[in-house]
Amino acid sequence: MELTFLKDYINLVVLGICLCIGYVIKTSLDFINNKYIPVIMLIIGTCVNAAMNLSHITAAVILGGMISGLASTGLYEAMRNLINKEGNQ
């Protein structure tokens, strides 16, 4: 199944906001279990993208927020793995 069409829905502003919020949750808020972070990012991404497009909220706007929020958790993990890999060498 081809999933490359999903990249068209990623909003870099929403991705950046969710990445920063997710980092703060992961590193500072110990009372939030890590398994809930993707769900939190999905909700925040959807809300931020909807707020950015208040004049015309469509299913594509909602999908873009959801994908951007979830992509931020994947980007965080990729950056963490890259930093840990470089730190070990």
C-alpha atoms as an extended CHARMM CRD file, in Angstrom:
* protein
*
        89  EXT
         1         1  MET       CA              0.0000000000        0.0000000000        0.0000000000  PROA      1               0.0000000000
         2         2  GLU       CA              1.3890000000        3.3700000000       -1.0360000000  PROA      2               0.0000000000
         3         3  LEU       CA              1.3940000000        5.8980000000        1.8210000000  PROA      3               0.0000000000
         4         4  THR       CA              3.4820000000        8.6720000000        0.2650000000  PROA      4               0.0000000000
         5         5  PHE       CA              0.3470000000       10.7490000000       -0.3790000000  PROA      5               0.0000000000
         6         6  LEU       CA              0.2110000000       11.4150000000        3.3840000000  PROA      6               0.0000000000
         7         7  LYS       CA              3.2280000000       13.7340000000        3.1340000000  PROA      7               0.0000000000
         8         8  ASP       CA              1.0120000000       16.2000000000        1.2840000000  PROA      8               0.0000000000
         9         9  TYR       CA             -1.0290000000       16.6490000000        4.4610000000  PROA      9               0.0000000000
        10        10  ILE       CA              1.8680000000       17.4470000000        6.8080000000  PROA      10              0.0000000000
        11        11  ASN       CA              1.8580000000       21.0410000000        8.0140000000  PROA      11              0.0000000000
        12        12  LEU       CA              5.3490000000       22.0510000000        9.1700000000  PROA      12              0.0000000000
        13        13  VAL       CA              4.0870000000       24.6500000000       11.6480000000  PROA      13              0.0000000000
        14        14  VAL       CA              1.8000000000       22.1260000000       13.3370000000  PROA      14              0.0000000000
        15        15  LEU       CA              4.5820000000       19.5320000000       13.2410000000  PROA      15              0.0000000000
        16        16  GLY       CA              6.9900000000       21.9310000000       14.9620000000  PROA      16              0.0000000000
        17        17  ILE       CA              4.4980000000       22.9560000000       17.6310000000  PROA      17              0.0000000000
        18        18  CYS       CA              3.6370000000       19.3310000000       18.3970000000  PROA      18              0.0000000000
        19        19  LEU       CA              7.3030000000       18.3460000000       18.4340000000  PROA      19              0.0000000000
        20        20  CYS       CA              8.0830000000       20.9980000000       21.0410000000  PROA      20              0.0000000000
        21        21  ILE       CA              5.0550000000       20.1770000000       23.1900000000  PROA      21              0.0000000000
        22        22  GLY       CA              5.7890000000       16.4530000000       22.9520000000  PROA      22              0.0000000000
        23        23  TYR       CA              9.3920000000       17.0370000000       24.0000000000  PROA      23              0.0000000000
        24        24  VAL       CA              8.2560000000       18.9630000000       27.0670000000  PROA      24              0.0000000000
        25        25  ILE       CA              5.7640000000       16.2470000000       27.9780000000  PROA      25              0.0000000000
        26        26  LYS       CA              8.3600000000       13.4970000000       27.5060000000  PROA      26              0.0000000000
        27        27  THR       CA             11.1430000000       15.1740000000       29.4800000000  PROA      27              0.0000000000
        28        28  SER       CA              9.3280000000       17.1910000000       32.1360000000  PROA      28              0.0000000000
        29        29  LEU       CA              5.9330000000       15.7290000000       32.9470000000  PROA      29              0.0000000000
        30        30  ASP       CA              6.5560000000       12.3920000000       34.6200000000  PROA      30              0.0000000000
        31        31  PHE       CA              2.8990000000       11.8790000000       35.5510000000  PROA      31              0.0000000000
        32        32  ILE       CA              1.9560000000       11.4160000000       31.8610000000  PROA      32              0.0000000000
        33        33  ASN       CA              2.6060000000        7.8870000000       30.6360000000  PROA      33              0.0000000000
        34        34  ASN       CA              4.6270000000        7.7040000000       27.3960000000  PROA      34              0.0000000000
        35        35  LYS       CA              1.9700000000        5.6000000000       25.6910000000  PROA      35              0.0000000000
        36        36  TYR       CA             -0.4170000000        8.5750000000       25.7700000000  PROA      36              0.0000000000
        37        37  ILE       CA              1.9240000000       11.0290000000       24.0430000000  PROA      37              0.0000000000
        38        38  PRO       CA              0.9120000000       10.0730000000       20.4530000000  PROA      38              0.0000000000
        39        39  VAL       CA             -2.7700000000       10.5150000000       21.3380000000  PROA      39              0.0000000000
        40        40  ILE       CA             -2.0550000000       13.8800000000       22.9380000000  PROA      40              0.0000000000
        41        41  MET       CA             -0.0880000000       14.9780000000       19.8560000000  PROA      41              0.0000000000
        42        42  LEU       CA             -2.9050000000       13.8320000000       17.5690000000  PROA      42              0.0000000000
        43        43  ILE       CA             -5.3980000000       15.9470000000       19.5020000000  PROA      43              0.0000000000
        44        44  ILE       CA             -3.1090000000       18.9820000000       19.7260000000  PROA      44              0.0000000000
        45        45  GLY       CA             -2.1910000000       18.7320000000       16.0420000000  PROA      45              0.0000000000
        46        46  THR       CA             -5.8440000000       18.5890000000       15.0580000000  PROA      46              0.0000000000
        47        47  CYS       CA             -6.7530000000       21.5600000000       17.2610000000  PROA      47              0.0000000000
        48        48  VAL       CA             -3.8280000000       23.7060000000       16.0930000000  PROA      48              0.0000000000
        49        49  ASN       CA             -4.4590000000       22.9790000000       12.4150000000  PROA      49              0.0000000000
        50        50  ALA       CA             -8.1780000000       23.6820000000       12.8490000000  PROA      50              0.0000000000
        51        51  ALA       CA             -7.3650000000       26.9580000000       14.6230000000  PROA      51              0.0000000000
        52        52  MET       CA             -5.0480000000       27.9440000000       11.7780000000  PROA      52              0.0000000000
        53        53  ASN       CA             -7.8260000000       27.2910000000        9.2480000000  PROA      53              0.0000000000
        54        54  LEU       CA            -10.8950000000       28.6010000000       11.0820000000  PROA      54              0.0000000000
        55        55  SER       CA            -12.4210000000       30.1000000000        7.9560000000  PROA      55              0.0000000000
        56        56  HSD       CA            -12.5910000000       26.7840000000        6.1150000000  PROA      56              0.0000000000
        57        57  ILE       CA            -12.3010000000       23.6640000000        8.2560000000  PROA      57              0.0000000000
        58        58  THR       CA            -12.5680000000       20.5920000000        6.0730000000  PROA      58              0.0000000000
        59        59  ALA       CA            -11.7940000000       16.9180000000        6.4360000000  PROA      59              0.0000000000
        60        60  ALA       CA             -8.4030000000       17.6040000000        4.8250000000  PROA      60              0.0000000000
        61        61  VAL       CA             -7.6130000000       20.1610000000        7.5320000000  PROA      61              0.0000000000
        62        62  ILE       CA             -8.5330000000       17.6670000000       10.2560000000  PROA      62              0.0000000000
        63        63  LEU       CA             -6.5100000000       14.9140000000        8.5720000000  PROA      63              0.0000000000
        64        64  GLY       CA             -3.5520000000       17.2470000000        8.1420000000  PROA      64              0.0000000000
        65        65  GLY       CA             -3.5700000000       18.0910000000       11.8370000000  PROA      65              0.0000000000
        66        66  MET       CA             -3.8190000000       14.4550000000       12.8420000000  PROA      66              0.0000000000
        67        67  ILE       CA             -0.9880000000       13.3740000000       10.5390000000  PROA      67              0.0000000000
        68        68  SER       CA              1.2180000000       16.2970000000       11.5690000000  PROA      68              0.0000000000
        69        69  GLY       CA              0.6820000000       15.5470000000       15.2640000000  PROA      69              0.0000000000
        70        70  LEU       CA              1.4930000000       11.8760000000       14.8440000000  PROA      70              0.0000000000
        71        71  ALA       CA              4.4560000000       12.6660000000       12.5940000000  PROA      71              0.0000000000
        72        72  SER       CA              5.9160000000       14.7740000000       15.3890000000  PROA      72              0.0000000000
        73        73  THR       CA              6.1920000000       11.7000000000       17.6180000000  PROA      73              0.0000000000
        74        74  GLY       CA              7.9820000000        9.8140000000       14.8490000000  PROA      74              0.0000000000
        75        75  LEU       CA             10.2950000000       12.7660000000       14.2150000000  PROA      75              0.0000000000
        76        76  TYR       CA             11.1320000000       12.9440000000       17.9220000000  PROA      76              0.0000000000
        77        77  GLU       CA             12.0350000000        9.2540000000       17.9800000000  PROA      77              0.0000000000
        78        78  ALA       CA             14.1580000000        9.6040000000       14.8260000000  PROA      78              0.0000000000
        79        79  MET       CA             16.0340000000       12.5820000000       16.2950000000  PROA      79              0.0000000000
        80        80  ARG       CA             16.5380000000       10.7880000000       19.6020000000  PROA      80              0.0000000000
        81        81  ASN       CA             17.9470000000        7.7240000000       17.8570000000  PROA      81              0.0000000000
        82        82  LEU       CA             20.2370000000        9.8620000000       15.7070000000  PROA      82              0.0000000000
        83        83  ILE       CA             21.5510000000       11.7820000000       18.7150000000  PROA      83              0.0000000000
        84        84  ASN       CA             22.0980000000        8.5990000000       20.7300000000  PROA      84              0.0000000000
        85        85  LYS       CA             23.8800000000        6.9550000000       17.8100000000  PROA      85              0.0000000000
        86        86  GLU       CA             26.2270000000        9.9030000000       17.3390000000  PROA      86              0.0000000000
        87        87  GLY       CA             26.8270000000       10.1740000000       21.0850000000  PROA      87              0.0000000000
        88        88  ASN       CA             27.9360000000        6.5450000000       21.3340000000  PROA      88              0.0000000000
        89        89  GLN       CA             30.6440000000        6.8980000000       18.6830000000  PROA      89              0.0000000000
